[in-house]
PDB file of C-alpha atoms in Angstrom:
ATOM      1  CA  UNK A 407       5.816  11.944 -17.774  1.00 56.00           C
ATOM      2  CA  UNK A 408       8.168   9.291 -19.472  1.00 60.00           C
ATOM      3  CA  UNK A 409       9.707   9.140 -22.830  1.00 69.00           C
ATOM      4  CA  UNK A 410       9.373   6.210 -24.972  1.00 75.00           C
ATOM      5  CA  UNK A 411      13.013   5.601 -23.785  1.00 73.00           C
ATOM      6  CA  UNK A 412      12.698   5.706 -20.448  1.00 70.00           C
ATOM      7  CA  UNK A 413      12.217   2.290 -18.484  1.00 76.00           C
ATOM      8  CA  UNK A 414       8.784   1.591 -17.124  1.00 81.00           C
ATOM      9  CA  UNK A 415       8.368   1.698 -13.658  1.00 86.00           C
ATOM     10  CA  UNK A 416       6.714  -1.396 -12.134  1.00 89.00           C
ATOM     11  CA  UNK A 417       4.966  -0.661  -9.024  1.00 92.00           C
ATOM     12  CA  UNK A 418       1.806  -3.083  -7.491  1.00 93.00           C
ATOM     13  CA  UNK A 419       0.349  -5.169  -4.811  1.00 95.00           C
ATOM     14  CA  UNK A 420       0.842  -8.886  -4.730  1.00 95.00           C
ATOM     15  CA  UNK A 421      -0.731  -9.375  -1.882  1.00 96.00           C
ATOM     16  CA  UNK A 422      -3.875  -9.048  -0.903  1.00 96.00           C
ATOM     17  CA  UNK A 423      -4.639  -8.185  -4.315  1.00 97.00           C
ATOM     18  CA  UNK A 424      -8.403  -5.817  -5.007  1.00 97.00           C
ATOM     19  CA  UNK A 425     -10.828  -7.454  -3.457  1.00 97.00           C
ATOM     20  CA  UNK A 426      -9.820  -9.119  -1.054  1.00 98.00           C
ATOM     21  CA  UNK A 427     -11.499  -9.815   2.486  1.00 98.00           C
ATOM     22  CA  UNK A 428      -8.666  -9.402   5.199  1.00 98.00           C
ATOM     23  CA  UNK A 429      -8.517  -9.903   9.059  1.00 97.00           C
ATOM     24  CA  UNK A 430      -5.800  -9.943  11.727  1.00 96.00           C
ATOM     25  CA  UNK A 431      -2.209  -9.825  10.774  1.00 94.00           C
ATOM     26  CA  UNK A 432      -1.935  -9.392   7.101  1.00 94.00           C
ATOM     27  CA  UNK A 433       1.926  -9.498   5.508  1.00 92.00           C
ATOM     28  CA  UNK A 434       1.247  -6.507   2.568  1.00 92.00           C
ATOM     29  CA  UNK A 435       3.350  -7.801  -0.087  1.00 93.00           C
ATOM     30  CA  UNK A 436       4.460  -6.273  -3.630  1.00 91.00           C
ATOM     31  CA  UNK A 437       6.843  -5.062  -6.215  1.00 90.00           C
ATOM     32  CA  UNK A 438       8.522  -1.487  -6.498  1.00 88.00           C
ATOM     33  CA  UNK A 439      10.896  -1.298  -9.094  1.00 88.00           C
ATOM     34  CA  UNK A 440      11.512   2.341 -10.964  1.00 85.00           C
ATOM     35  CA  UNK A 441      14.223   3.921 -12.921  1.00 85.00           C
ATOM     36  CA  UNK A 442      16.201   5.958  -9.902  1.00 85.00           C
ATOM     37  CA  UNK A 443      13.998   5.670  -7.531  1.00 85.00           C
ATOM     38  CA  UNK A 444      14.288   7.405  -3.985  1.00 85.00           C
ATOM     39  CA  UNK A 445      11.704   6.453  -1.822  1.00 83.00           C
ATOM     40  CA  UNK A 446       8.226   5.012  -1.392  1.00 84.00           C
ATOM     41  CA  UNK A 447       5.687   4.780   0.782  1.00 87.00           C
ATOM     42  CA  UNK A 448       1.983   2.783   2.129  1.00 89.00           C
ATOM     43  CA  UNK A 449      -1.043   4.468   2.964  1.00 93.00           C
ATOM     44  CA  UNK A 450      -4.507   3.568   3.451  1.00 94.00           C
ATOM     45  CA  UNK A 451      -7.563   5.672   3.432  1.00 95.00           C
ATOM     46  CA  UNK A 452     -11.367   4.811   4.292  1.00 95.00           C
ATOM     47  CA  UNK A 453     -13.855   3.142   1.908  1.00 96.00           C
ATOM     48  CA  UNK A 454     -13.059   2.151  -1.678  1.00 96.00           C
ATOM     49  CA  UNK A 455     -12.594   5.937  -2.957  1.00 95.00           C
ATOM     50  CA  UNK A 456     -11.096   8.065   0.050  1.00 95.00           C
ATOM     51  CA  UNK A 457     -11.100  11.481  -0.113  1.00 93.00           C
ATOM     52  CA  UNK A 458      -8.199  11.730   2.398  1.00 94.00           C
ATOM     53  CA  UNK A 459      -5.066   8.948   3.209  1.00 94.00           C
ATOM     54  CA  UNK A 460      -3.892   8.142   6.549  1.00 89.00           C
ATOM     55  CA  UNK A 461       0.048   8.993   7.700  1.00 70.00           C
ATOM     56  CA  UNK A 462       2.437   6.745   6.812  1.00 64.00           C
ATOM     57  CA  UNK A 463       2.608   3.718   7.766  1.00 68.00           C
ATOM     58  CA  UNK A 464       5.869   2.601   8.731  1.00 63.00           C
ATOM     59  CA  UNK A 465       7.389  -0.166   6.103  1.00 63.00           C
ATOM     60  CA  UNK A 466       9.288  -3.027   6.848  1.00 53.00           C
ATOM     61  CA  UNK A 467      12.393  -3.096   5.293  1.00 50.00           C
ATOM     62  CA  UNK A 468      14.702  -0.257   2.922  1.00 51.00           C
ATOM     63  CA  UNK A 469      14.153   1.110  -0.528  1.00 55.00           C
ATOM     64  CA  UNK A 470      14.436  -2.009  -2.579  1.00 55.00           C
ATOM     65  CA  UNK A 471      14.647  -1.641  -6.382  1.00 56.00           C
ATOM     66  CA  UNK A 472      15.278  -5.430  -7.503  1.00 63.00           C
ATOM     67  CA  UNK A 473      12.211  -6.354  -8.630  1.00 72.00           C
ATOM     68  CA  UNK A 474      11.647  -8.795  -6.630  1.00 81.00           C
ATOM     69  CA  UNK A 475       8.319  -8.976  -4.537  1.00 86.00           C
ATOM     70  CA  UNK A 476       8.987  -8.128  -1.016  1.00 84.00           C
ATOM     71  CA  UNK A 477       7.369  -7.195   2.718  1.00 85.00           C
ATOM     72  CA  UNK A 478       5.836  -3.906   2.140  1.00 85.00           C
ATOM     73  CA  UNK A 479       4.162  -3.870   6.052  1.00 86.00           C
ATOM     74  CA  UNK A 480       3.113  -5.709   8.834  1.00 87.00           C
ATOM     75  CA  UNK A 481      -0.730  -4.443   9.179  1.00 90.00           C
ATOM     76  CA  UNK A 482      -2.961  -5.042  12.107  1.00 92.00           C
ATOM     77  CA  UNK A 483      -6.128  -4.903  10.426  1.00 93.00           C
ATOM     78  CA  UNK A 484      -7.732  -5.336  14.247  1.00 93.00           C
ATOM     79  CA  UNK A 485      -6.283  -1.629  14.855  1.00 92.00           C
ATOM     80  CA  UNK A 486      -8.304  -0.397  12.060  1.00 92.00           C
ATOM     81  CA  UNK A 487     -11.527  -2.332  13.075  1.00 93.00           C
ATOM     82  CA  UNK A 488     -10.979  -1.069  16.819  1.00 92.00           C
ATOM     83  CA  UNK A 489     -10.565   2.505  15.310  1.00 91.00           C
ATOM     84  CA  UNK A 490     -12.624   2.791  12.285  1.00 92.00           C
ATOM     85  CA  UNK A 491     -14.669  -0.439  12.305  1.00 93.00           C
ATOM     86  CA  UNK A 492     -15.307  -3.187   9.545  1.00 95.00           C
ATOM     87  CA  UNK A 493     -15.548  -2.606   6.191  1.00 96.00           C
ATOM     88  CA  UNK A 494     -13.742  -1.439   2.822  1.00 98.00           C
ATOM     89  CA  UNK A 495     -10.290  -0.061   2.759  1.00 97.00           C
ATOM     90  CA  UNK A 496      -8.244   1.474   0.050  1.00 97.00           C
ATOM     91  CA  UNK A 497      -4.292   1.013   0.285  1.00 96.00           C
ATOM     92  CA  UNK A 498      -1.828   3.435  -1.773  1.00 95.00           C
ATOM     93  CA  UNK A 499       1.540   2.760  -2.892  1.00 93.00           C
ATOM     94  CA  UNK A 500       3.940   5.385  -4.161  1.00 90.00           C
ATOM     95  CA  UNK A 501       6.977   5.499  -5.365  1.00 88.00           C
ATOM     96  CA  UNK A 502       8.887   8.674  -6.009  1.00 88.00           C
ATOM     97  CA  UNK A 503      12.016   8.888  -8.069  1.00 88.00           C
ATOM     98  CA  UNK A 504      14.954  11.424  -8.157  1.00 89.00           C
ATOM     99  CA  UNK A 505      13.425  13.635 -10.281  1.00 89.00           C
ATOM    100  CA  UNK A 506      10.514  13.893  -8.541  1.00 88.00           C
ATOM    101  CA  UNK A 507       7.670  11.775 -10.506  1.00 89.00           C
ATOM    102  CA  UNK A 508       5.762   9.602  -8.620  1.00 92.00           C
ATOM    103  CA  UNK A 509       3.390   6.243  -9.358  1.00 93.00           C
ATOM    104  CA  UNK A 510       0.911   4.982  -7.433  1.00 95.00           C
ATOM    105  CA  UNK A 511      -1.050   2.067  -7.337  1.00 96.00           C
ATOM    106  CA  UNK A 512      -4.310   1.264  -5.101  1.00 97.00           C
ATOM    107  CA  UNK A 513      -5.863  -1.497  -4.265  1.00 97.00           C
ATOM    108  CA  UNK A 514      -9.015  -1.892  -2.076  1.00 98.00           C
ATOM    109  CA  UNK A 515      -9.731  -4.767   0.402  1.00 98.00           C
ATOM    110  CA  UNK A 516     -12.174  -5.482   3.010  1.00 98.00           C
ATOM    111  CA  UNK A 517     -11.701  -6.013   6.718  1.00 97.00           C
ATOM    112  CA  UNK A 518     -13.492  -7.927   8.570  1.00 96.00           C
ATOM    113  CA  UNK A 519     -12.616  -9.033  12.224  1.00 95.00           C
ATOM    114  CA  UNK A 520     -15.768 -10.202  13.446  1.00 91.00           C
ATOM    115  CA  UNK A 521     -16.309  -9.999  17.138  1.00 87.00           C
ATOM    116  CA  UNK A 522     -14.175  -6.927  17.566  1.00 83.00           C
ATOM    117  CA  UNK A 523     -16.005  -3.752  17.994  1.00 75.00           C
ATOM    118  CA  UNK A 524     -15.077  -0.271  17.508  1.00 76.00           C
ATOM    119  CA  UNK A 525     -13.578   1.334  20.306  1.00 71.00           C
ATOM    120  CA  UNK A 526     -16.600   3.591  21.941  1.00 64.00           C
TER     121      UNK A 526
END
């Protein structure tokens, strides 16, 4: 909950943005920016509306609260298509603040490295 005081948090993708068809490397870009924020954190769970997200995946660079878009991850989108196969994804970002409110943003995408199979 926010007051009408209270500066609005911006957190979102930038890149790939909903929608999008990925494959190999992709940079995940985007913008957290929140009134005394602590922490954030990148998942990604299965299909377009996962029941369930994955760990964490580990994010390239510290807590920024500038603004400005940066690196969210490196992600291997082959490692998902070796593990889980091609298809639609759904990537979370949350941000949690000192108080202990959170926002999240999702965004789904599509992988799709053909010529690399599942792992049997």
């Amino acid at each position: 909950y926010c007051s009408p005081d209270d500066s609005r948090p911006t957190v979102q993708f930038t890149f790939p943005l909903d929608g999008a068809t990925v494959s190999d490397i992709v940079q995940v870009r985007g913008v957290v920016e929140m009134p005394g924020l602590a922490s954030y954190e990148l998942r990604y769970g299965l299909g377009e509306n996962p029941t369930s997200f994955s760990s964490l995946m580990p994010l390239a660079s510290p807590i920024v609260s500038s603004g400005e878009e940066v690196r969210l991850v490196e992600l291997d989108t082959r490692a998902l298509t070796q593990q889980y196969g091609d298809g639609p994804y759904t990537l979370r970002l949350t941000a949690y603040d000192d108080q202990g409110r959170t926002v999240t943003r999702d965004v789904t995408v599509t992988v799709s490295n053909p010529g690399l199979a599942p792992a049997q």
